[in-house]
Coordinates of C-alpha atoms and ligand atoms in Angstrom, one line a residue:
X1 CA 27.4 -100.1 39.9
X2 CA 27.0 -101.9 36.8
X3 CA 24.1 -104.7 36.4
X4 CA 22.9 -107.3 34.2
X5 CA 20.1 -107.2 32.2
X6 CA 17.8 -109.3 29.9
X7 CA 15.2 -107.1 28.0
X8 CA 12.6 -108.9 26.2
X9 CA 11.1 -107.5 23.3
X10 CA 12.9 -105.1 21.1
X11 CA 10.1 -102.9 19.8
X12 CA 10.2 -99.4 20.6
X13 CA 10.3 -99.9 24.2
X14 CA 12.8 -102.6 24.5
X15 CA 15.5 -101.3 22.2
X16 CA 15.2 -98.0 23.5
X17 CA 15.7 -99.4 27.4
X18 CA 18.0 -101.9 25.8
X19 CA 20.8 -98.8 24.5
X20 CA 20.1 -96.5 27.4
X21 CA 20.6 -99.3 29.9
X22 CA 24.4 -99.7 28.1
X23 CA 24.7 -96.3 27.4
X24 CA 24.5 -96.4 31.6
X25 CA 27.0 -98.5 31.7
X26 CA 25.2 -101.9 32.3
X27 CA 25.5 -105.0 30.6
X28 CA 22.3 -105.6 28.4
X29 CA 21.5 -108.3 26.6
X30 CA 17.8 -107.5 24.1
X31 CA 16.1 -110.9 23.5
X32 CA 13.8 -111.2 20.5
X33 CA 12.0 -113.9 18.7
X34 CA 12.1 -111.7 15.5
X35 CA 15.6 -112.8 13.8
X36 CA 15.8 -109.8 11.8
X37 CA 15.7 -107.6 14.8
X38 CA 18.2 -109.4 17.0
X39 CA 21.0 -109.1 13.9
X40 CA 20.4 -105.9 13.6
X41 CA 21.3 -105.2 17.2
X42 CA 24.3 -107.7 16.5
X43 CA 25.2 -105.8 13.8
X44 CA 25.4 -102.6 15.6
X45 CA 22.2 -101.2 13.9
X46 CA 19.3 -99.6 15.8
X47 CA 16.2 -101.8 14.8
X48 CA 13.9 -98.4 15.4
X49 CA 14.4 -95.6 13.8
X50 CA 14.9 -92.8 16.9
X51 CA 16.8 -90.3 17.4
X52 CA 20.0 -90.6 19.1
X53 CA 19.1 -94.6 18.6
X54 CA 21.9 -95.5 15.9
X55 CA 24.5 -93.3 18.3
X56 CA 23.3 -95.5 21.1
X57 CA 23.8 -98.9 19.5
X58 CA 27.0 -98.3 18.4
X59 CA 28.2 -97.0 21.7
X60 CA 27.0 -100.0 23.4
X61 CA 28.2 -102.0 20.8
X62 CA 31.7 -101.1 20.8
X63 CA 31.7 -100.6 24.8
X64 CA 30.8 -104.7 24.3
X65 CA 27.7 -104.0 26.7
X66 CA 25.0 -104.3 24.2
X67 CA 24.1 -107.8 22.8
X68 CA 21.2 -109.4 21.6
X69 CA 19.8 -113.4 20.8
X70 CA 16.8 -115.5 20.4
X71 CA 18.3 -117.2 23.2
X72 CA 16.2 -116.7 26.1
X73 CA 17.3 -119.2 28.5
X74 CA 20.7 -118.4 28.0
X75 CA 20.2 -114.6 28.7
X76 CA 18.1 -115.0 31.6
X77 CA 21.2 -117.2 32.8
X78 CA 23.5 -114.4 32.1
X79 CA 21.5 -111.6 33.5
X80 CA 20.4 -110.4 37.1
X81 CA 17.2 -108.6 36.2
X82 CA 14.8 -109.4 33.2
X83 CA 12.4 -106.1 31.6
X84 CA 9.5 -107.4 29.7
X85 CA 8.7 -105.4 26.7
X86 CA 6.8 -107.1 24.6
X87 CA 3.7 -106.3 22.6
X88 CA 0.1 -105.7 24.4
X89 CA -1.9 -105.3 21.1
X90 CA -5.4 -105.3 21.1
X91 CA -7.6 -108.0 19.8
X92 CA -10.5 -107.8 18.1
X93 CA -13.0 -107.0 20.9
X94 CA -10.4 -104.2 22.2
X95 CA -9.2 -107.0 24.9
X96 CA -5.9 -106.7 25.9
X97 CA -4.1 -109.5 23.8
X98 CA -1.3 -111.0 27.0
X99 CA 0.0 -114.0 24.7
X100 CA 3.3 -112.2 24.3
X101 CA 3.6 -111.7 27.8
X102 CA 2.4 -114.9 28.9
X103 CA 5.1 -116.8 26.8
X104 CA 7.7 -114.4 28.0
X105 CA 7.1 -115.0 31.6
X106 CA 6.6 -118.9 31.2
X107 CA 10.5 -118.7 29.4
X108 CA 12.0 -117.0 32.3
X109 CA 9.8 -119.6 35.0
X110 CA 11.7 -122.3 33.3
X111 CA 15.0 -120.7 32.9
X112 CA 14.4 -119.8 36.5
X113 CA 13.9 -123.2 37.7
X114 CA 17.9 -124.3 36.8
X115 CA 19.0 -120.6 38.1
X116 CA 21.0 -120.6 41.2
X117 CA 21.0 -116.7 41.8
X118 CA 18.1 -114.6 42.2
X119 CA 16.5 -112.5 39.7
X120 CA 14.2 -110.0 39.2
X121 CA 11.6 -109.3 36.5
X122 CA 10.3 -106.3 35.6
X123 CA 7.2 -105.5 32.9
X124 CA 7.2 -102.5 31.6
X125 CA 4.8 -103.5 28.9
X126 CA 1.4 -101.9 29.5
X127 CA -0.9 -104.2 31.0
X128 CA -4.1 -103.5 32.9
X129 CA -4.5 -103.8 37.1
X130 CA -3.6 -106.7 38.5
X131 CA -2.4 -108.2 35.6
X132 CA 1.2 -108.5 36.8
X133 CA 0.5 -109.9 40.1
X134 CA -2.8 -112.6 39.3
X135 CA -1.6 -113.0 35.6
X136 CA 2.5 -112.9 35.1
X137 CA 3.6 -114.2 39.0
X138 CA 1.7 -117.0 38.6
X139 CA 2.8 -118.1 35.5
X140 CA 6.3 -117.9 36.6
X141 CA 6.0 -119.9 39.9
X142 CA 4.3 -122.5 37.9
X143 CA 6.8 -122.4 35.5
X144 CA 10.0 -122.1 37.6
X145 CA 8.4 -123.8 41.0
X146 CA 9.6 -120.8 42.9
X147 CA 7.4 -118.5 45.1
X148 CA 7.5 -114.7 44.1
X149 CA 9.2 -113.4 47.0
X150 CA 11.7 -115.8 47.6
X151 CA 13.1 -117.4 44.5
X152 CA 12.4 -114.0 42.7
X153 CA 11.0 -110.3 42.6
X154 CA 8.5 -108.7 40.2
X155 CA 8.0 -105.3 39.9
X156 CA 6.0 -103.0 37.8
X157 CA 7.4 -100.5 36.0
X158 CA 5.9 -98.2 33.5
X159 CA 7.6 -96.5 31.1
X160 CA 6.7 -92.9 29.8
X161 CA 8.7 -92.8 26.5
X162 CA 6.5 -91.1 23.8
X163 CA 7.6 -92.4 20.0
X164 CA 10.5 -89.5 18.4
X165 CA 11.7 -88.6 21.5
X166 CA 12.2 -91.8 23.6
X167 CA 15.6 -91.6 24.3
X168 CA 15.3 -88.2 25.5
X169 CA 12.4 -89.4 27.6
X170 CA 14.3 -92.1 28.2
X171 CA 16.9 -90.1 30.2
X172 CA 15.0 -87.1 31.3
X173 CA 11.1 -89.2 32.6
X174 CA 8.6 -87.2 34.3
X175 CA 9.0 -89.5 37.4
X176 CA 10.4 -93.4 37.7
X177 CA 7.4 -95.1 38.9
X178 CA 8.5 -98.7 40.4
X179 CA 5.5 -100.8 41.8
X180 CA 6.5 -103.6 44.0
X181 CA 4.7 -105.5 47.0
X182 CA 7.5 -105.9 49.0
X183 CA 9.5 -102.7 49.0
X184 CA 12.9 -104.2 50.3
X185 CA 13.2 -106.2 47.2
X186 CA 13.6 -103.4 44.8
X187 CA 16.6 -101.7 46.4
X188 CA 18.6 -103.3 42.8
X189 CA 16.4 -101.9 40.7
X190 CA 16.2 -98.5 42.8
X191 CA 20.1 -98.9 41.8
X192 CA 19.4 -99.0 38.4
X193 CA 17.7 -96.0 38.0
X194 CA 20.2 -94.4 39.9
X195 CA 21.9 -91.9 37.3
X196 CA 18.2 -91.0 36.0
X197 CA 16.8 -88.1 37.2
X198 CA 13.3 -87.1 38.6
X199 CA 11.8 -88.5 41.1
X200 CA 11.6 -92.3 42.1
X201 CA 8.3 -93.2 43.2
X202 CA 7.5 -96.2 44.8
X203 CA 4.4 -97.8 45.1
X204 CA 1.8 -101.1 44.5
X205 CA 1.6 -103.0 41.6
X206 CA -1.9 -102.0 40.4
X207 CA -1.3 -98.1 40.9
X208 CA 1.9 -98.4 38.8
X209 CA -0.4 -100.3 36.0
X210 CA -3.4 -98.0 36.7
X211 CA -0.7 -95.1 36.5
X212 CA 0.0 -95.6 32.8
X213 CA -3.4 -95.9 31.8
X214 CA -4.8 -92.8 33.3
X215 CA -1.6 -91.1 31.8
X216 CA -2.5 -92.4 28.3
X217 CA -6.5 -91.7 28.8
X218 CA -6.0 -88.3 30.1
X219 CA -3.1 -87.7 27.2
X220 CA -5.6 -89.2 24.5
X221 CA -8.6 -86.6 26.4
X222 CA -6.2 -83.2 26.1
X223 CA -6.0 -84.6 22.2
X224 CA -9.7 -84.8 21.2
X225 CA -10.6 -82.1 23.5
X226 CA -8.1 -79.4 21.7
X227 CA -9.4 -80.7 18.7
X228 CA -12.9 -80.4 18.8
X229 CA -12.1 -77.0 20.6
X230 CA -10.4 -76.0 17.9
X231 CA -13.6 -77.3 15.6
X232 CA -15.6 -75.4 17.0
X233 CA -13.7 -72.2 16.9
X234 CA -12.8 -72.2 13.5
X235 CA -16.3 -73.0 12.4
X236 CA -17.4 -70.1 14.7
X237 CA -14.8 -67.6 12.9
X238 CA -12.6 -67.6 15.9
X239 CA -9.0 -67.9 16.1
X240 CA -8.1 -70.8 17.2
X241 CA -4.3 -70.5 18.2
X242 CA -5.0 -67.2 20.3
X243 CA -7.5 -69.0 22.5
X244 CA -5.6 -72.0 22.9
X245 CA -2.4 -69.6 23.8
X246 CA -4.6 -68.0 26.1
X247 CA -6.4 -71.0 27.7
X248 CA -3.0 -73.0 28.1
X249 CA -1.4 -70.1 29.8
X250 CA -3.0 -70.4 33.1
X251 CA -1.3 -72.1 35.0
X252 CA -4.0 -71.4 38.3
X253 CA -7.1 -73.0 37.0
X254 CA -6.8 -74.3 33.7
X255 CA -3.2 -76.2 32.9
X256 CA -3.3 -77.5 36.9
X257 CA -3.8 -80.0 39.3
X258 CA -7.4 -78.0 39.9
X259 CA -10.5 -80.3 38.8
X260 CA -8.6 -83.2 38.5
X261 CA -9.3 -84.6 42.0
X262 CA -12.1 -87.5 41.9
X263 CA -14.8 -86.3 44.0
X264 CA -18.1 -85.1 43.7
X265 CA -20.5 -84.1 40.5
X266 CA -20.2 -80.3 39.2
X267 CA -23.1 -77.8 39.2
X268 CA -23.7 -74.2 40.2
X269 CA -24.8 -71.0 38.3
X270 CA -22.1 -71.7 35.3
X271 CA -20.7 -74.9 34.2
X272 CA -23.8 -76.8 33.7
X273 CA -25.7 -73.8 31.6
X274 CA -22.1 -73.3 29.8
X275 CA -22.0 -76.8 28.4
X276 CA -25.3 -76.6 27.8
X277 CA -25.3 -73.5 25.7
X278 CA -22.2 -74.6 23.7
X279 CA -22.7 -78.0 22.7
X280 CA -26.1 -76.5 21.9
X281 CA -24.4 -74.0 19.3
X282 CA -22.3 -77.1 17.9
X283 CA -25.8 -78.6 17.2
X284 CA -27.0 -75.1 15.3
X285 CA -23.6 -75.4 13.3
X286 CA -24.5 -79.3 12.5
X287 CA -21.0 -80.1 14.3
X288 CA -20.7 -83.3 15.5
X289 CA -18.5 -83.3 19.1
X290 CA -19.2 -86.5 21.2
X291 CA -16.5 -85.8 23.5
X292 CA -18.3 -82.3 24.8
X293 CA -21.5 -83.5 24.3
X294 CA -20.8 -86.5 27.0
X295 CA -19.9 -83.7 29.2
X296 CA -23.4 -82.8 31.0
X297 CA -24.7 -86.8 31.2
X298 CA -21.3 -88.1 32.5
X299 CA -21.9 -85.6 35.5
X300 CA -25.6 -86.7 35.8
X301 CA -24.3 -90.0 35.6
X302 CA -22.0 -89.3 38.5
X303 CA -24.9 -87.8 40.4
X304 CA -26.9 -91.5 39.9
X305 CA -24.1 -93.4 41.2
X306 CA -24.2 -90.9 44.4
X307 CA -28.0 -91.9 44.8
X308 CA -27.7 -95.5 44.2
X309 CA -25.2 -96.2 46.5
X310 CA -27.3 -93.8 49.1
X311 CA -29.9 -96.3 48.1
X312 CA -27.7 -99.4 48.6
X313 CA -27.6 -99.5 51.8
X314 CA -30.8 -99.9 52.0
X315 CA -31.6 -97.1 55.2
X316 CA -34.3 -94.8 54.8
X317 CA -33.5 -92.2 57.6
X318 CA -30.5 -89.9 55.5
X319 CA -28.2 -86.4 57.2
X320 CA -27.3 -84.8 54.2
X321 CA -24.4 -82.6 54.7
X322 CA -24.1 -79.6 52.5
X323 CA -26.3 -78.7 50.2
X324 CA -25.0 -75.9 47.8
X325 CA -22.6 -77.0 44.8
X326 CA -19.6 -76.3 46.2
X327 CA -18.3 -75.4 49.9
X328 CA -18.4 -71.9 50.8
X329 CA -21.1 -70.6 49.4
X330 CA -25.0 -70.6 49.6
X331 CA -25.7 -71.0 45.6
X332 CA -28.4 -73.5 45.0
X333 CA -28.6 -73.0 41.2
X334 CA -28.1 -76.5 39.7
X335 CA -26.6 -77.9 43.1
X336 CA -25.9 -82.0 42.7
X337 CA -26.7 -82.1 46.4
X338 CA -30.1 -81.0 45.5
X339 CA -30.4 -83.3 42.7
X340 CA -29.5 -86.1 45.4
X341 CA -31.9 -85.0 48.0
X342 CA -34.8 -84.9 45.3
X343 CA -34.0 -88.1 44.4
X344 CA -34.1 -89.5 47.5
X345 CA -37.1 -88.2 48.2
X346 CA -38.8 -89.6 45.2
X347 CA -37.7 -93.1 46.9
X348 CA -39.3 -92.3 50.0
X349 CA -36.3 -91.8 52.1
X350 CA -36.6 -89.3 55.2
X351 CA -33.7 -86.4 54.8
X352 CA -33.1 -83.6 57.0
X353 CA -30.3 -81.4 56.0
X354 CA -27.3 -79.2 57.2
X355 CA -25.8 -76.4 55.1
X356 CA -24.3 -73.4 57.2
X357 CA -23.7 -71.2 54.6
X358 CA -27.8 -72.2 53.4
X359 CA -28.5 -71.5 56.6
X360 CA -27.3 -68.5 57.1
X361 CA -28.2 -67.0 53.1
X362 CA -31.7 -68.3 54.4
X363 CA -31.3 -65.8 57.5
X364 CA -30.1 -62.5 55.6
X365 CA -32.0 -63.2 52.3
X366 CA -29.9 -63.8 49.8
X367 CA -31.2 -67.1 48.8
X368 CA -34.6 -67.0 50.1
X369 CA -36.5 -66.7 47.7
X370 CA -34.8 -68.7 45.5
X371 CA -35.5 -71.8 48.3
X372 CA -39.2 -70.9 49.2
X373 CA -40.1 -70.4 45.2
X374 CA -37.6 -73.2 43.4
X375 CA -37.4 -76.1 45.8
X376 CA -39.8 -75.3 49.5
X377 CA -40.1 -79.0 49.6
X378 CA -36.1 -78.9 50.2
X379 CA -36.1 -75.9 52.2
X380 CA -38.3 -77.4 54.5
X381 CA -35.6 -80.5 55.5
X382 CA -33.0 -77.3 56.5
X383 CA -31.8 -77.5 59.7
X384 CA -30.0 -75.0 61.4
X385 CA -27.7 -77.4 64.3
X386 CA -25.5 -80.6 63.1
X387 CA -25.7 -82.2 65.6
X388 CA -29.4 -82.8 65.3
X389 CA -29.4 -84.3 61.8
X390 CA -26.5 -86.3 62.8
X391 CA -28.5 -87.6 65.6
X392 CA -31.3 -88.9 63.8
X393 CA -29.4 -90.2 61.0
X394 CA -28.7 -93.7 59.9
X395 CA -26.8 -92.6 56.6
X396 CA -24.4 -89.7 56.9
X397 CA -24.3 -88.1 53.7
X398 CA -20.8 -85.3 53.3
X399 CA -21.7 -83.1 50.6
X400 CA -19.3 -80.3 52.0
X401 CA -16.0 -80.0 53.0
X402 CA -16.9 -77.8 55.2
X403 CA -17.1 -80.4 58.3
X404 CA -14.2 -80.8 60.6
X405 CA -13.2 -84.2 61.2
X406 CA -13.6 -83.3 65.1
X407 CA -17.2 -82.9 64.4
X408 CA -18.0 -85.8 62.3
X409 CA -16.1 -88.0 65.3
X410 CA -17.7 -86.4 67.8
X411 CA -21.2 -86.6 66.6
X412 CA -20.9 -90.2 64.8
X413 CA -22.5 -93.1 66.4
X414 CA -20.3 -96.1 65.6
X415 CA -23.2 -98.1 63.7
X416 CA -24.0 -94.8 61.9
X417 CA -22.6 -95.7 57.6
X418 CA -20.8 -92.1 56.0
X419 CA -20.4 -91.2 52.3
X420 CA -17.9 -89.1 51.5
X421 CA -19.1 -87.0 48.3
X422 CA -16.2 -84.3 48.4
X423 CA -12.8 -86.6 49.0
X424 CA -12.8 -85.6 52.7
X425 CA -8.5 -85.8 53.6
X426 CA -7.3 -89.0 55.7
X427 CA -7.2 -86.9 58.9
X428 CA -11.0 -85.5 58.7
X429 CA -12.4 -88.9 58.3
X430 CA -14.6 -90.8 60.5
X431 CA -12.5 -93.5 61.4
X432 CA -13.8 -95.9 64.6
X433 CA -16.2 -98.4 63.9
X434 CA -17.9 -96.5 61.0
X435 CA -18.4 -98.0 57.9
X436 CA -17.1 -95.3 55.6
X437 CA -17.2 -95.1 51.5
X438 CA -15.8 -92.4 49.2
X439 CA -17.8 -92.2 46.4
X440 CA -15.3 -93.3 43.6
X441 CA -12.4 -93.6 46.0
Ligands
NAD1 N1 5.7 -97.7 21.8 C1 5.6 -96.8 22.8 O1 5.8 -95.6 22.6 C2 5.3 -97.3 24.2 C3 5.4 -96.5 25.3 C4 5.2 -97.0 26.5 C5 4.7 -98.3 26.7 N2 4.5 -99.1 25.6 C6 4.1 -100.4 25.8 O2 5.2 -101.3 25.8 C7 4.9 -102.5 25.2 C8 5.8 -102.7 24.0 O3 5.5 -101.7 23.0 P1 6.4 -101.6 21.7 O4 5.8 -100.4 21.0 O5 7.8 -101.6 22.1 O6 6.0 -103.0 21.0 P2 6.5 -103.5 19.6 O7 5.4 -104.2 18.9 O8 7.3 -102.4 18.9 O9 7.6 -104.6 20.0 C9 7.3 -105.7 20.7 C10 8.5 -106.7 20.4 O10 8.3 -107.9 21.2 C11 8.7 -109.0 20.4 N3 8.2 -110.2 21.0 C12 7.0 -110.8 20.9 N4 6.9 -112.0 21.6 C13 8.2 -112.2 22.1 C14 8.7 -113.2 22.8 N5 8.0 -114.3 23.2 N6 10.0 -113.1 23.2 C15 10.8 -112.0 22.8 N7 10.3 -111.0 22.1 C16 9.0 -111.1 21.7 C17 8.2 -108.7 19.0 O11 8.9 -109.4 18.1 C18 8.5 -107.2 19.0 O12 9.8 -106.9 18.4 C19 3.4 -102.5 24.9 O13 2.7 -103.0 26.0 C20 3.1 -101.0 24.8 O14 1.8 -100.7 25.1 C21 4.8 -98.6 24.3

């Protein structure tokens, strides 16, 4: 089915939406305040330079599906659904400058308030959480005198283009994220997207927003960290692209979904000393990497945030659950949960902990020694039933995963609070009357 559609802003984005709309098949109309821009459209000329943009143009140009003014009234009136593309530049502080945005969405409130049919807007510039719903809806009902919902629909949706290869990513997106707050409005622009493949995601308005950020974060963190990787290798005499071929071709551990779930600090036998002893070596070789180097005191900043929110609720009598690094093991070499519990005890709260597979290395030997010599002050809180620190507890601390949800439920008395350190799923948590709080979740 063939649409209308406004698109606001012809930047990279906007042209690049604006000739793959038409090249769909739609009826687009690119609105721009920037005269030069808007002929060039007219004129049948990409105003990017991408590839496969000029090709584009012209196809949409000669189809008559492609047109572009300065005229936004007129194109909201001619159009079903408006995409705002504007600029988000960053002012001088590194605030996100929304006076493009803002004028954008008052100009389609006002062209709104003479429109008979409904309309939809959709930004697709990047814009922080909650900016489309407390920010760009209310401009437009106060512009238009319409309530989102009924007179019109907003939706969030992000776009994924990189710069040299938009069109392509244009056509071919990792995923179509739309973020709406009422799902049966979107079923139009579910149509639109319609002959682009991938999946369709739907979901809120400030996941869609938070989705592009953490996309450009985490693509701006794989830059800097290859780089100063890559520092560091050639200034140790190592080659470089071997150990990046090698590192990126695991596909179990490395290049995964592994580590990338927000949960609790890291610790154990190896990746606290390993930081340590490389960023330490970059020191020797006078090498400055601040991204590596904020490594070891972002996780002890983690560790703080566990113990102060411990400490917010302001109970002294604490169950800590789990007290090795990780589940499944009875390692206590640089465990967080150790970190937490020594903490705690320098505030004078009263801990008594459960750790089966402490327990147990306790029992057979294995970490002994480690326990009665390192930490006996710790060793000493150990309990060996669940249901007995539970019991006593006022704060229910899960440091492990390895808890079922039956046994929390079971043991949990309703006025009893429960932080989650380790992402605990849906199905394993408390639920009832307890207050419960994930750590960064
Ligand atoms: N460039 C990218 O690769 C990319 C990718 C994904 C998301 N984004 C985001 O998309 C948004 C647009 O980025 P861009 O690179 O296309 O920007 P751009 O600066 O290239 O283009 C913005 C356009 O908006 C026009 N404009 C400003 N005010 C206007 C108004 N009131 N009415 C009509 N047009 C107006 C400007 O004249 C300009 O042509 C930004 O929020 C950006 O962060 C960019």
């Amino acid at each position: 089915m063939s649409s209308a559609i406004s698109i606001f802003g012809l930047g990279y984005v906007g042209s690049v939406t604006a000739a793959c709309f038409a090249h769909l098949g739609h009826r687009v109309i690119g609105v721009d305040v920037n005269r030069v821009k808007v002929e060039m459209l007219e004129s049948g000329q990409s105003p990017i330079l991408e590839a496969r943009m000029d090709e584009f143009v012209a196809e949409g140009r000669a189809a008559g599906r492609l047109h572009a003014t300065t005229d936004s009234r007129a194109a909201i009136h001619g159009s079903d659904f408006s995409f705002i593309c504007v600029g988000t530049p960053s002012l001088r502080s590194g605030k996100l400058d929304l006076s493009h945005v803002e004028q954008v969405s008052a100009e389609i409130g006002a062209a709104l308030r003479e429109k008979k049919r409904r309309h939809s807007v959709v930004l697709r510039s990047t814009v922080l959480p909650g900016t489309t719903e407390s920010f760009v809806l209310p401009v437009i009902e106060k512009a238009s005198g319409l309530r989102a919902g009924v007179g019109f629909a907003v939706c969030y949706n992000p776009e994924f283009m990189r710069e040299g290869s938009a069109v392509a990513d244009f056509l071919q997106p990792p995923y179509t994220i739309l973020g709406t707050s009422a799902r049966e409005e979107i079923e139009p622009l579910r149509q639109l997207y319609e002959r682009i493949p991938g999946t369709t995601i739907e979901t809120t308005v400030p996941v869609a927003e938070m989705v592009k950020y953490v996309s450009n974060t985490f693509h701006a963190l794989k830059v800097v960290f290859a780089n100063e990787i890559g520092t560091l290798c050639k200034t140790l005499g190592v080659d470089t692209e071997m150990v990046t071929s090698i590192f990126t071709s695991d596909t179990k551990l490395n290049i995964a979904p592994n580590y990338l779930s927000p949960g609790f600090a890291f610790g154990g036998s190896c990746l606290p000393k390993d930081m340590r002893a490389l960023t330490h070596r970059a020191k020797e070789l006078d090498l400055n990497l601040p991204l590596l180097e904020a490594i070891v005191p972002s996780n002890a900043e983690h560790i703080e945030r566990a113990v102060e929110m411990i400490l917010q609720t302001g109970k002294t009598r604490i169950a800590m659950l789990g007290l090795s690094f990780k589940a499944a093991t009875d390692d206590l070499r640089e465990s967080p949960q150790v970190r937490v519990v020594k903490r705690l005890l320098g505030e004078g709260r009263r801990i008594r902990i459960w750790d089966r597979n402490v327990a147990l290395g306790r029992l057979v030997g294995s970490n002994r020694q480690y326990i009665e010599e390192a930490i006996p002050h710790i060793g000493a809180l150990l309990c060996s039933t669940l249901e007995d620190v539970i019991g006593d507890a006022e704060v229910v601390v899960v440091g492990t995963s390895e808890v079922s949800g039956d046994t929390l439920r079971q043991n949990l008395k309703p006025e009893q609070i429960v932080i989650d350190f380790v992402h605990l799923e849906n199905a394993r948590r408390p639920g009832g009357n307890n207050s419960y709080e994930g750590i960064c979740w």
